[in-house]
Short mmCIF file of C-alpha atoms in Angstrom, two decimals:
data_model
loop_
_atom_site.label_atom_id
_atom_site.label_comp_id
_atom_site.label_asym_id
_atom_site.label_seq_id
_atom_site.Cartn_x
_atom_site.Cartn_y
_atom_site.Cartn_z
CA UNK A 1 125.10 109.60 76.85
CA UNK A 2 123.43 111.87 79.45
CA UNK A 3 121.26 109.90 82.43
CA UNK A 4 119.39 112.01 84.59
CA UNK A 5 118.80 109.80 87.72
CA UNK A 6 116.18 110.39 90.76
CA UNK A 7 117.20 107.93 93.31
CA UNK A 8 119.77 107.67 96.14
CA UNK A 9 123.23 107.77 94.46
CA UNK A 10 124.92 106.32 97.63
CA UNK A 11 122.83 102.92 96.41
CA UNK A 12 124.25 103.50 93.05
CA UNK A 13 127.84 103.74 94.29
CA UNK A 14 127.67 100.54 96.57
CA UNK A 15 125.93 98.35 93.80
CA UNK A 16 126.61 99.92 90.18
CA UNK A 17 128.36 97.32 87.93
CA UNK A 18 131.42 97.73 86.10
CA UNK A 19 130.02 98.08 82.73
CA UNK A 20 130.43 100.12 79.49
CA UNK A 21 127.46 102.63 80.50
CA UNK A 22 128.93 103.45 83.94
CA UNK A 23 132.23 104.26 82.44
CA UNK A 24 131.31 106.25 79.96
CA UNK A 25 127.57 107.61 80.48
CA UNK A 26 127.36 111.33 82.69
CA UNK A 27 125.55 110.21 85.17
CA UNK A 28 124.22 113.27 87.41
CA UNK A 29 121.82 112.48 90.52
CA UNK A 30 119.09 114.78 92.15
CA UNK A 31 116.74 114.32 94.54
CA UNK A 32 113.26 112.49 93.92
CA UNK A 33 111.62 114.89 96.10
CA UNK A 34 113.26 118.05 94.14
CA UNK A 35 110.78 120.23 91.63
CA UNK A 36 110.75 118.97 87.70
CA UNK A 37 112.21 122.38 87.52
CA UNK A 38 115.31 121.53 89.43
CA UNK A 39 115.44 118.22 87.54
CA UNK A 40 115.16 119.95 83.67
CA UNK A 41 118.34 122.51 85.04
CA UNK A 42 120.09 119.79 85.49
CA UNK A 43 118.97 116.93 82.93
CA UNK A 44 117.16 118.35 80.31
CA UNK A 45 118.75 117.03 77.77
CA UNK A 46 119.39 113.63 78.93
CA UNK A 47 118.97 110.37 77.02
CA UNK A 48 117.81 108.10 80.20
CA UNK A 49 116.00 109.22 83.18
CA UNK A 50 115.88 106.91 85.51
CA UNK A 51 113.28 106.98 88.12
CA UNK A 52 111.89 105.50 92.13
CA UNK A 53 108.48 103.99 91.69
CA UNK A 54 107.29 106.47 93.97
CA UNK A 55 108.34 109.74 91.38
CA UNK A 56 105.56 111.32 89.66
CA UNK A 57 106.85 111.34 86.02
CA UNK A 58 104.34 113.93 83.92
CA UNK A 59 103.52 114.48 80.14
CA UNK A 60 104.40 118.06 81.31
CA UNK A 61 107.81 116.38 82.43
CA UNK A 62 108.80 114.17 79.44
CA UNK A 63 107.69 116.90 77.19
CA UNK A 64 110.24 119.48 78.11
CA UNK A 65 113.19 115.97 77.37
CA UNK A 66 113.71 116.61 73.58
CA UNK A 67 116.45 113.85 73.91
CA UNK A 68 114.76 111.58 75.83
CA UNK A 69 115.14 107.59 74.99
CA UNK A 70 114.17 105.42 77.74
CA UNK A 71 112.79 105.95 80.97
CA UNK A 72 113.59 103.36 83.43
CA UNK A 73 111.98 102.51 86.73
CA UNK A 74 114.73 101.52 89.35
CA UNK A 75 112.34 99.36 90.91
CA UNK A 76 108.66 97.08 90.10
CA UNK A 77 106.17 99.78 90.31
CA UNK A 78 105.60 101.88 87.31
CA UNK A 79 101.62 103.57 87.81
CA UNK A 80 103.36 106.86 88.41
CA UNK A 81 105.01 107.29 85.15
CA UNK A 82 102.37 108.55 81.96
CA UNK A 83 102.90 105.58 79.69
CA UNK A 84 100.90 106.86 76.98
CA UNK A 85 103.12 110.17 76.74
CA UNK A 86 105.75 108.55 76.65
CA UNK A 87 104.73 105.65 74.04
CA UNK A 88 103.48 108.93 71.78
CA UNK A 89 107.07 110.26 71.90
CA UNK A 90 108.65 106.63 71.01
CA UNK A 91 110.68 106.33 74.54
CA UNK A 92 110.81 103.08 76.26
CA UNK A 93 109.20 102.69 79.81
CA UNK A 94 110.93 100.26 81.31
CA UNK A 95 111.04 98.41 84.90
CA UNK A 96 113.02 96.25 87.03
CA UNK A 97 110.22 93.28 87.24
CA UNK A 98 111.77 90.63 89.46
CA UNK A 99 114.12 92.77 91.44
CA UNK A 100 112.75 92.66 94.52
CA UNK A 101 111.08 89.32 94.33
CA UNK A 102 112.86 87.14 97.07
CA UNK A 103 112.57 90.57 99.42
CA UNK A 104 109.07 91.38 98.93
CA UNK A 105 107.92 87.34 99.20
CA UNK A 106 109.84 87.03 102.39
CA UNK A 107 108.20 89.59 103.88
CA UNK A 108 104.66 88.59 103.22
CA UNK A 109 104.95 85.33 104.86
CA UNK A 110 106.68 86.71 107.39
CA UNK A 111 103.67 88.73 107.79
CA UNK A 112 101.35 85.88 107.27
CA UNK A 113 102.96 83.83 110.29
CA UNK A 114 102.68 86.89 112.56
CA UNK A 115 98.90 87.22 112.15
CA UNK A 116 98.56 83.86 112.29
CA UNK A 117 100.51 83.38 115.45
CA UNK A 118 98.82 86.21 116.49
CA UNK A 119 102.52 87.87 117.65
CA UNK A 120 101.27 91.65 118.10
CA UNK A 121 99.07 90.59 120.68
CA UNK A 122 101.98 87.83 122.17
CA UNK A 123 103.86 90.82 122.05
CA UNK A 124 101.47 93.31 124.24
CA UNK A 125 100.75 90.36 126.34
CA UNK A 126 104.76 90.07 127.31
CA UNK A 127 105.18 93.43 127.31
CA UNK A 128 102.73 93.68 130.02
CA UNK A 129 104.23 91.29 132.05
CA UNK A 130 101.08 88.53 131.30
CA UNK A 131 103.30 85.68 130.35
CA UNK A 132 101.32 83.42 132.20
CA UNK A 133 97.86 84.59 130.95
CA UNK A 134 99.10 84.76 127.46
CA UNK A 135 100.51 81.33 127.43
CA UNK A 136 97.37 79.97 128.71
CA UNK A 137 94.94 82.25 126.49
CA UNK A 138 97.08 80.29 123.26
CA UNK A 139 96.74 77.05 124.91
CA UNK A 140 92.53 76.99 125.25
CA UNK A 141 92.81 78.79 121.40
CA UNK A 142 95.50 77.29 119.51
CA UNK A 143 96.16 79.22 116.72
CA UNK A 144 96.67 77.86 113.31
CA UNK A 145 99.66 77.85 111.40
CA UNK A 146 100.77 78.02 107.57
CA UNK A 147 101.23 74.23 107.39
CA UNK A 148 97.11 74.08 107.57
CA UNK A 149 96.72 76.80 105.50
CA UNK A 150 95.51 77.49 102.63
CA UNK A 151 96.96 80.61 101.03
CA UNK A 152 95.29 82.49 97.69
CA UNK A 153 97.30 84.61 95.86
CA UNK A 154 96.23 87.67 93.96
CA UNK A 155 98.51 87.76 90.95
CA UNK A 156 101.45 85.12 89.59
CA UNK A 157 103.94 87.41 89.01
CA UNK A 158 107.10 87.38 90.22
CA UNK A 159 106.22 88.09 94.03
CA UNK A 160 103.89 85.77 93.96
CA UNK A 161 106.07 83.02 92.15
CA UNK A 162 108.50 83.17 95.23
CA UNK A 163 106.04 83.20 97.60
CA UNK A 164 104.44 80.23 96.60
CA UNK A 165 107.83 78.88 96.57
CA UNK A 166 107.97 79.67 100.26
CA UNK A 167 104.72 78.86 101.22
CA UNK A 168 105.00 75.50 99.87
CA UNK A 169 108.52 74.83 101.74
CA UNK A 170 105.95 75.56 104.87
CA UNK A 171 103.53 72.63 103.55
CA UNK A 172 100.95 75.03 102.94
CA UNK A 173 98.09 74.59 99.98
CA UNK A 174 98.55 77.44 97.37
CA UNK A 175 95.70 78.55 95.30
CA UNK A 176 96.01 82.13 92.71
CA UNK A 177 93.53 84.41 90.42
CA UNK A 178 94.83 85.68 87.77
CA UNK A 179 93.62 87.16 84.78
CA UNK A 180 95.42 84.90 82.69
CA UNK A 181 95.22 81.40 84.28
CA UNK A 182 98.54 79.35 83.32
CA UNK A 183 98.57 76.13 81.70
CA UNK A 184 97.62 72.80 84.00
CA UNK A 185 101.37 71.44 83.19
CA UNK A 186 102.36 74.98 84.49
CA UNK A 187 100.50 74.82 87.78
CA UNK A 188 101.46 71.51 88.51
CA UNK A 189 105.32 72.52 87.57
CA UNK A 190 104.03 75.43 90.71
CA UNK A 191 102.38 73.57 92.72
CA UNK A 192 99.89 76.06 92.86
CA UNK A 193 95.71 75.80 91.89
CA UNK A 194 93.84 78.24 90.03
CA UNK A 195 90.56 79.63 91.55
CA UNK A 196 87.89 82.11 90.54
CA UNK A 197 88.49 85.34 92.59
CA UNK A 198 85.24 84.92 94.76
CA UNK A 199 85.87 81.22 95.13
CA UNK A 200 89.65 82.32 96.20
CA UNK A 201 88.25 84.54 98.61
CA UNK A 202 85.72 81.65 99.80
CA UNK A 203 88.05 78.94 100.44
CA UNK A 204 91.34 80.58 101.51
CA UNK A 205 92.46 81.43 105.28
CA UNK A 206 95.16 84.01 103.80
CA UNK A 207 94.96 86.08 101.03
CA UNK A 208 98.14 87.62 99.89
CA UNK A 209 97.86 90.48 97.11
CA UNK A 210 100.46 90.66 94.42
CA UNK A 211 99.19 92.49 91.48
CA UNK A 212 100.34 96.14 89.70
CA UNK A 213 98.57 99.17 90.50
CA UNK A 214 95.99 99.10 87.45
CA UNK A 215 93.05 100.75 86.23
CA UNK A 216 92.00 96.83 86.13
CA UNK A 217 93.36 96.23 89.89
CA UNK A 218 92.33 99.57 91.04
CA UNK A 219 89.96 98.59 94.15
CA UNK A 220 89.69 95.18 93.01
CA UNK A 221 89.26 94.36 96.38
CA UNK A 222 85.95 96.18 96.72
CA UNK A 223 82.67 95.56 99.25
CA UNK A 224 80.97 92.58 96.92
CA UNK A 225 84.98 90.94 97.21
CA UNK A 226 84.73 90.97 101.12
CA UNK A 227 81.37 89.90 100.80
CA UNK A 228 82.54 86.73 99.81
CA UNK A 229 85.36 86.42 102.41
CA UNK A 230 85.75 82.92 104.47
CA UNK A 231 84.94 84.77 107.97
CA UNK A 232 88.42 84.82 109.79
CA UNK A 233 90.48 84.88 106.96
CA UNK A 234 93.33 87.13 107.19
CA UNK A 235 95.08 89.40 104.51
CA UNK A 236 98.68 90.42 103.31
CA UNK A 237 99.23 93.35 100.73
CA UNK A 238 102.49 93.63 99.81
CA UNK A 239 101.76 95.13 96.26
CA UNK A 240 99.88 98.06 95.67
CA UNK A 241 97.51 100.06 98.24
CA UNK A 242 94.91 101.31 94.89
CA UNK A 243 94.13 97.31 94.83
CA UNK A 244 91.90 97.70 98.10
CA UNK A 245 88.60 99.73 99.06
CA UNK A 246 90.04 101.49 102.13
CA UNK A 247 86.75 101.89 103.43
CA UNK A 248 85.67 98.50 102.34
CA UNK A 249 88.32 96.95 103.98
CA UNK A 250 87.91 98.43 107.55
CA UNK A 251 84.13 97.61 107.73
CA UNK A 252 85.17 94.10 106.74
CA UNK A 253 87.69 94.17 110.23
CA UNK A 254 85.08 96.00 112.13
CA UNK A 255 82.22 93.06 111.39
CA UNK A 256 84.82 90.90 112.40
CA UNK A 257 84.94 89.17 108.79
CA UNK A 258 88.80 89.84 107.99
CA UNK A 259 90.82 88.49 111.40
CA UNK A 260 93.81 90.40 111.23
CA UNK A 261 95.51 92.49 107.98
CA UNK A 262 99.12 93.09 107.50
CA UNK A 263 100.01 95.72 105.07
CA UNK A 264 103.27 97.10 102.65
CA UNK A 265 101.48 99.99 100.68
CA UNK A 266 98.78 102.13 100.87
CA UNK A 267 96.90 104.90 99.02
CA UNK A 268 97.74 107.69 98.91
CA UNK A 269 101.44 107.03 99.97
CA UNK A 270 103.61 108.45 102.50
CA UNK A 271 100.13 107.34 104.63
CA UNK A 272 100.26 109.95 107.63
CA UNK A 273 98.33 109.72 110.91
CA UNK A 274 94.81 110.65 109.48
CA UNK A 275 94.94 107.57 106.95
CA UNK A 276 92.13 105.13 107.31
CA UNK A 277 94.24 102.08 107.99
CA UNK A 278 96.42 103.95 110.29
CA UNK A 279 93.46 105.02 112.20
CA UNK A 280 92.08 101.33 111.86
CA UNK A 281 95.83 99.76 113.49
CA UNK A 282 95.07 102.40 116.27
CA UNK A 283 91.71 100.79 116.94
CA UNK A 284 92.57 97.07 116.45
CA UNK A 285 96.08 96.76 117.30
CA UNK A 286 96.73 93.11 117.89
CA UNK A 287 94.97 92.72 114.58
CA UNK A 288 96.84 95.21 112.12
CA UNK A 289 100.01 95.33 111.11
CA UNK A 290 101.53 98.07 108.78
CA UNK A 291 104.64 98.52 107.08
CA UNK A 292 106.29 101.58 105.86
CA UNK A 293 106.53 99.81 102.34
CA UNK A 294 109.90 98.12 103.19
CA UNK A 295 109.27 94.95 101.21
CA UNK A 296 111.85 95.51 98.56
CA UNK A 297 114.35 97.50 100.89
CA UNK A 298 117.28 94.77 101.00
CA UNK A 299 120.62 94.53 100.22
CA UNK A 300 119.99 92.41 97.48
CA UNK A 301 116.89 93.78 95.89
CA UNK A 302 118.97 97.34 95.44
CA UNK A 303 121.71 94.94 94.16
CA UNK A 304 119.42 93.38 91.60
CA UNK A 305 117.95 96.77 90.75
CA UNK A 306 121.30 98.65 90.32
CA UNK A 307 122.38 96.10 88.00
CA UNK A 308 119.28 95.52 85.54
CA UNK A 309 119.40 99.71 85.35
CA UNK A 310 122.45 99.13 83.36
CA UNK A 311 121.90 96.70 81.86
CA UNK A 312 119.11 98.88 80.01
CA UNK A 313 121.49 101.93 79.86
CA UNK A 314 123.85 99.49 78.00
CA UNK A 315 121.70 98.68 75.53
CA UNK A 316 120.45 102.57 74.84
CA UNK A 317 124.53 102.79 74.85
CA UNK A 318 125.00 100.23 72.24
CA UNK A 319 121.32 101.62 70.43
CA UNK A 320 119.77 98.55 71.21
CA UNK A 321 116.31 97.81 72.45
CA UNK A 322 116.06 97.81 76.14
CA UNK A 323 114.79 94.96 78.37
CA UNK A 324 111.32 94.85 80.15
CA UNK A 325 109.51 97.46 77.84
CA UNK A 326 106.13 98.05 79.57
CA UNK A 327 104.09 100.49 77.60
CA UNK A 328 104.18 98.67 74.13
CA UNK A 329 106.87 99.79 72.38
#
């Protein structure tokens, strides 16, 4: 079996498995950021392609794979990849849902505390050698913290399934939207509520995103959504950038209606200098902080990863049915 893979193969060497695939698949590595031209010279023919979930994966693309069985996502994200061209062919599209879980929900409440605690400005304040006026600035407006908070989380996936885990180790009350609401023996299991999405965004001080990049999500978070905002709440996106109404969002921080936003992703990604939120952080900097989409960068996130990838090519090995089909095969 021939697997045509577009991610870093030093993370593959450090965290690959012993397993039959690795020991007997040819596994050849090139670039992400290569051509599909470089990639077909050197995989055309391959069974697996494995993929970031930052490669563009085209109908052009998969149609010029005659052999092509599965493509799998080495990581969550899978909006990149044409679904439909692939389901048309019969390949599996599959991803690595849960990988990154623990990573990505430690991050966002590490990125709720910090606007919370208000630490980019704590940070100028030190920096500028105002100890003494910051300390005393915090002490006439004592900031809140996540054991008074009430969180609201976009999406119950995995993400958001750990981070309610963590938020509630914090004491903080956890309410989610979803668009399928779990069961009340579930939520109680969770410790987690279930709120319309304008009620969510009318009772919660944080708002923490963790949905897929959708045609559903896309700018879910839309003008009418802030419009409903609890004035001062602040808000985490740790999922997808599509989810949010750039423009939306940054008249929402310039009324003063959204505190302080902390954010993972962004659209279009890599955002350079002339993106609207960077250009926001430049304006407001105590109350933006961005992220070059590190959430799932860990050690053990590329260790999960590495390992569910072959688990899948094991089963295309053995001509089994892969794990964590996502485009209804």
């Amino acid at each position: 079996m021939k697997v045509l893979i577009l991610s870093p193969k030093g993370r593959y060497d450090l965290y690959a498995p012993d397993c039959p695939s690795r020991r007997e698949a040819e596994l050849i590595f090139r670039d992400r950021t290569g051509t599909e031209e470089e990639w077909l010279a050197a995989g055309a023919d391959a069974q697996v392609l494995v993929v970031t979930p930052v490669t563009h994966i085209r109908r052009e693309l998969i149609g010029q794979m005659p052999n092509l069985r599965l493509i799998q996502c080495d990581g969550v994200g899978f909006d990149r990849i044409d679904l439909e061209a692939a389901r048309q062919r019969g390949i599996y599209v599959c991803n690595n849902a849960g990988c990154n879980a623990g990573a990505v929900a430690e991050l966002a409440v590490t990125l709720m505390s910090m606007l919370l605690h208000r630490t980019l400005w704590g940070d100028r304040m030190m920096k500028a050698g105002l100890h003494s006026q910051a300390t005393q600035t915090l002490e006439r407006n004592v900031p809140p913290d996540l054991s008074v908070s009430h969180v609201g989380l976009v999406g119950l996936g995995h993400i958001a399934l750990a981070t309610a885990q963590r938020l509630r180790v914090n004491g903080s009350r956890v309410s989610y939207y979803a668009r399928h609401r779990r069961t009340a023996e579930e939520e109680a299991a969770l410790g987690v509520s279930y709120l319309p999405l304008y009620e969510l965004a009318e009772q919660c001080d944080v708002i923490s995103l963790h949905l897929p990049a959708t045609a559903e999500s896309r700018h879910l978070l839309d003008r009418e959504f802030f419009a409903h905002v609890k004035p001062g709440a602040f808000l985490v996106n740790t999922a997808r950038g599509a989810i949010i109404d750039d423009d939306a969002l940054c008249q929402a921080v310039r009324s003063g209606r959204i505190a302080g936003v902390a954010l993972d992703a962004y659209e279009p990604e890599p955002a350079g200098a002339d993106h609207p939120l960077v250009r926001l952080a430049a304006e407001f900097p105590d109350r933006i902080i961005l992220c070059p989409h590190q959430g799932g960068v860990s050690q053990a996130a590329f260790r999960n990863a590495v390992r569910m990838v072959f688990e899948n090519l094991d089963h295309i090995l053995a001509g089994e049915r892969p794990e964590r089909v996502i485009n209804g095969l």
